[in-house]
Coordinates of N, CA and C in Angstrom, one line a residue:
M1 N 108.5 65.3 190.0 CA 107.8 64.9 188.4 C 108.8 66.2 187.8
Y2 N 109.1 65.6 186.8 CA 109.9 65.6 185.7 C 109.2 67.0 184.7
G3 N 109.5 68.5 184.6 CA 108.6 69.2 183.1 C 109.3 68.5 181.9
Q4 N 108.6 69.4 180.5 CA 108.9 68.6 179.3 C 110.3 69.0 178.8
L5 N 111.3 70.2 178.9 CA 112.1 70.5 178.7 C 112.9 69.6 179.4
E6 N 113.3 69.0 180.7 CA 113.6 67.8 181.3 C 114.1 66.9 180.8
V7 N 113.0 66.3 180.4 CA 112.6 65.2 179.9 C 113.2 65.1 178.4
L8 N 113.3 66.6 177.6 CA 113.2 66.8 176.4 C 114.9 66.7 176.8
I9 N 115.4 66.5 177.5 CA 117.4 67.5 177.5 C 117.5 65.4 177.9
V10 N 116.5 64.9 179.0 CA 117.2 63.2 178.9 C 117.8 62.4 177.8
A11 N 116.5 63.0 177.2 CA 116.3 62.0 175.6 C 117.4 62.5 174.9
L12 N 117.7 63.8 174.6 CA 118.5 64.2 173.8 C 120.2 63.7 174.2
L13 N 120.0 63.6 175.7 CA 121.5 63.1 176.0 C 121.6 61.2 175.6
H14 N 120.2 61.1 175.5 CA 120.4 59.6 175.3 C 120.5 58.9 173.9
S15 N 120.0 60.0 173.3 CA 120.0 59.5 171.4 C 121.6 60.7 170.7
L16 N 122.2 61.5 171.8 CA 123.3 62.6 171.3 C 123.1 63.0 169.9
R17 N 122.2 63.5 169.7 CA 121.5 63.4 168.5 C 120.2 64.6 168.5
T18 N 120.2 65.6 167.8 CA 119.2 66.7 168.2 C 117.9 66.4 167.4
P19 N 116.7 66.7 167.9 CA 115.6 66.2 166.6 C 116.3 67.1 165.2
A20 N 116.8 68.3 165.4 CA 117.5 68.7 163.9 C 118.0 68.1 163.0
E21 N 118.7 67.1 164.1 CA 120.6 66.3 163.5 C 119.1 64.5 162.9
I22 N 118.2 64.8 163.4 CA 117.3 63.2 163.2 C 116.6 63.6 161.6
A23 N 115.9 64.6 162.0 CA 115.1 64.9 160.6 C 115.3 65.5 159.5
R24 N 117.6 66.0 159.8 CA 118.0 65.8 158.2 C 118.4 64.6 158.0
N25 N 118.4 64.0 158.3 CA 118.9 62.5 158.6 C 118.3 62.1 157.2
V26 N 117.0 61.8 158.5 CA 115.6 61.7 157.3 C 115.1 62.3 156.1
G27 N 115.4 63.3 156.0 CA 115.8 64.3 154.6 C 116.5 63.9 153.9
A28 N 118.1 63.7 154.5 CA 119.0 63.0 153.5 C 118.9 61.6 152.8
N29 N 118.0 61.0 153.9 CA 117.8 60.0 153.4 C 116.9 60.0 151.9
A30 N 115.8 60.5 152.5 CA 114.9 60.3 151.7 C 115.7 61.1 150.0
K31 N 116.2 61.9 150.2 CA 116.8 62.5 148.9 C 117.7 61.2 148.5
A32 N 118.4 60.5 149.0 CA 119.1 59.5 148.5 C 118.5 58.5 147.6
L33 N 117.0 58.4 148.3 CA 116.3 57.0 147.9 C 115.2 57.7 146.4
R34 N 115.8 58.9 146.9 CA 115.0 59.7 145.3 C 115.9 59.3 143.9
L35 N 117.4 59.5 144.5 CA 118.2 59.3 143.5 C 118.6 58.6 143.0
E36 N 118.1 57.3 143.5 CA 118.4 55.7 143.6 C 117.4 55.3 142.7
R37 N 116.5 55.7 142.6 CA 115.4 55.4 141.9 C 115.2 56.6 140.8
N38 N 116.2 56.7 140.4 CA 116.4 57.7 139.3 C 115.6 59.5 139.0
L39 N 114.6 59.4 140.7 CA 113.7 60.5 140.0 C 113.9 61.4 140.3
S40 N 113.0 62.8 139.2 CA 113.7 64.3 139.7 C 112.2 64.5 141.1
R41 N 112.7 65.8 141.5 CA 111.9 66.6 142.1 C 110.7 66.6 141.5
D42 N 110.4 67.2 140.4 CA 109.1 67.2 140.2 C 108.2 65.6 140.0
T43 N 109.5 64.7 139.4 CA 108.2 63.6 139.5 C 107.8 62.8 140.6
L44 N 109.0 63.0 141.6 CA 108.2 62.3 142.8 C 107.2 63.4 143.4
A45 N 107.4 65.0 143.4 CA 106.1 65.7 143.1 C 104.6 65.5 143.0
S46 N 104.6 65.0 141.6 CA 103.8 64.7 140.9 C 103.3 63.2 141.2
R47 N 104.0 62.0 141.6 CA 103.6 61.3 142.2 C 103.1 61.1 143.8
S48 N 103.6 62.0 144.0 CA 103.6 62.3 146.0 C 102.3 63.2 145.9
G49 N 101.7 64.0 145.1 CA 101.4 65.1 145.8 C 101.3 66.4 146.0
V50 N 102.8 66.3 146.7 CA 103.3 67.1 147.4 C 104.4 67.4 146.6
S51 N 104.1 69.1 146.7 CA 104.9 69.9 145.8 C 106.3 70.0 146.2
A52 N 107.2 70.7 144.6 CA 108.4 70.4 144.8 C 109.7 70.5 145.6
Q53 N 108.7 72.6 146.1 CA 109.9 73.0 147.1 C 109.6 72.3 148.3
T54 N 108.3 71.9 148.8 CA 108.8 71.0 150.0 C 109.3 69.8 149.4
I55 N 109.5 69.4 149.2 CA 110.2 68.2 148.7 C 111.8 68.2 148.8
A56 N 111.9 69.8 148.3 CA 113.5 69.9 148.7 C 114.1 70.7 149.8
R57 N 112.4 70.9 150.6 CA 112.6 71.4 152.1 C 113.2 70.6 152.8
L58 N 112.1 69.0 152.4 CA 112.8 67.6 153.5 C 113.9 67.9 153.2
E59 N 114.3 67.5 151.9 CA 115.6 67.0 151.4 C 117.4 68.2 152.2
N60 N 117.0 69.1 152.1 CA 117.7 70.2 152.8 C 117.8 70.2 154.1
E61 N 116.8 70.2 154.8 CA 116.1 70.6 156.3 C 116.0 69.8 156.8
G62 N 115.4 68.5 156.0 CA 114.2 68.0 157.2 C 112.9 69.1 158.0
Q63 N 113.0 69.3 157.0 CA 111.3 70.2 157.9 C 109.7 70.0 156.9
V64 N 109.4 69.3 157.6 CA 107.8 68.5 156.6 C 107.2 68.3 157.4
T65 N 105.5 68.8 157.2 CA 104.4 67.9 158.3 C 104.4 65.9 158.2
L66 N 103.8 65.9 159.3 CA 103.6 64.5 159.0 C 102.8 63.6 157.6
T67 N 102.2 64.6 157.7 CA 101.3 64.0 156.3 C 102.3 64.1 155.5
N68 N 102.8 65.4 154.4 CA 103.6 65.2 154.1 C 104.5 63.9 153.4
L69 N 105.1 64.0 154.8 CA 106.3 62.5 155.0 C 105.4 61.6 154.7
I70 N 104.1 61.2 154.8 CA 104.1 59.9 154.4 C 103.6 59.8 152.9
L71 N 103.4 60.9 152.3 CA 102.8 60.8 151.2 C 104.2 60.9 150.2
V72 N 105.4 61.6 151.0 CA 105.9 61.4 149.9 C 107.2 59.3 150.4
A73 N 107.1 58.9 151.7 CA 107.5 58.3 151.6 C 106.4 56.8 150.8
V74 N 105.3 57.1 150.6 CA 104.3 55.8 149.9 C 104.8 56.4 148.5
A75 N 105.3 57.0 148.0 CA 105.0 57.6 146.5 C 107.3 56.7 146.3
L76 N 107.7 56.9 147.1 CA 109.1 56.0 148.0 C 108.7 54.7 147.8
G77 N 107.8 54.1 148.4 CA 107.6 52.8 148.5 C 108.0 52.2 150.0
C78 N 108.1 53.3 150.8 CA 108.5 52.9 152.2 C 107.9 52.8 153.5
A79 N 106.8 53.1 153.0 CA 105.9 53.7 154.1 C 105.7 53.1 155.4
D80 N 105.9 51.6 154.6 CA 106.2 50.4 156.1 C 106.7 50.5 157.5
G81 N 108.3 51.3 156.9 CA 108.7 51.8 158.2 C 108.0 52.9 158.6
L82 N 107.1 53.6 158.5 CA 106.5 54.5 159.4 C 105.7 53.8 160.1
E83 N 104.7 53.1 159.6 CA 103.6 52.3 160.2 C 103.9 51.6 161.6
Q84 N 106.0 51.8 161.5 CA 106.3 50.4 162.9 C 107.0 51.9 163.6
L85 N 106.9 52.3 163.4 CA 108.2 53.6 164.1 C 107.4 53.5 166.1
F86 N 106.4 53.6 166.2 CA 106.2 53.3 167.2 C 105.6 51.9 168.2
M87 N 105.8 50.6 166.9 CA 105.2 49.8 167.2 C 106.0 49.0 168.5
K88 N 104.6 48.6 169.3 CA 105.1 47.2 170.7 C 106.2 46.2 170.7
K89 N 107.1 46.3 170.9 CA 108.1 45.4 170.7 C 107.7 43.5 170.7
A90 N 107.3 42.8 169.7 CA 107.0 41.5 170.5 C 107.7 41.4 171.7
P91 N 106.8 39.8 172.6 CA 107.0 39.9 173.8 C 108.3 38.8 173.9
Q92 N 109.4 39.0 174.6 CA 110.3 37.9 174.6 C 110.9 37.0 175.5
S93 N 109.9 36.6 176.2 CA 109.2 36.0 177.4 C 108.2 35.5 177.7
L94 N 107.7 34.5 178.6 CA 106.4 34.4 179.0 C 105.8 35.5 180.1
D95 N 107.0 36.3 180.8 CA 107.0 36.7 181.9 C 106.4 37.8 180.9
D96 N 106.9 38.3 180.1 CA 106.2 39.4 179.0 C 105.4 39.5 178.5
L97 N 104.6 38.0 178.2 CA 102.8 38.0 177.9 C 102.5 38.0 179.0
K98 N 102.5 37.8 180.5 CA 101.9 37.7 181.6 C 101.6 39.2 182.2
K99 N 102.1 39.9 181.6 CA 102.4 41.2 181.9 C 100.7 41.9 181.5
P100 N 100.0 42.2 182.3 CA 98.8 43.4 182.0 C 99.4 44.1 181.0
V101 N 97.8 44.5 179.8 CA 98.6 46.0 179.4 C 97.5 47.0 179.9
R102 N 98.6 47.4 179.7 CA 98.4 49.1 180.0 C 97.4 49.9 179.5
K103 N 96.5 50.7 179.9 CA 95.4 51.4 179.1 C 95.6 52.9 179.7
R104 N 96.5 53.3 180.3 CA 97.1 54.6 180.7 C 97.7 54.9 181.3
G105 N 98.8 55.7 181.2 CA 100.1 56.0 182.2 C 99.7 56.9 183.8
T106 N 100.6 56.7 184.2 CA 100.3 57.1 185.7 C 101.4 58.1 186.1
K107 N 102.0 58.4 185.6 CA 103.2 59.6 185.4 C 103.1 60.5 184.5

């Protein structure tokens, strides 16, 4: 049985990016979209209900709570992508359709 550290190491090796790098990329994408829409941080703050300082921390460091990330995504019109984050993939074959639906894990 693997511990949390081993699972994290395996996940990092597969993605070749650290969680911090991914978070910074998400922040950079949010900033790029904000600028593409010609919005100031203050305007986005008032539209999202998230402080301008929190938006700056998201954009510069990738640090934000999930709730605030969702509020910013809604204000920028891209919340649909978040809803699909852990979505189960559509079946690719008849065999996939026949597989039983798991209700809990065993490992």
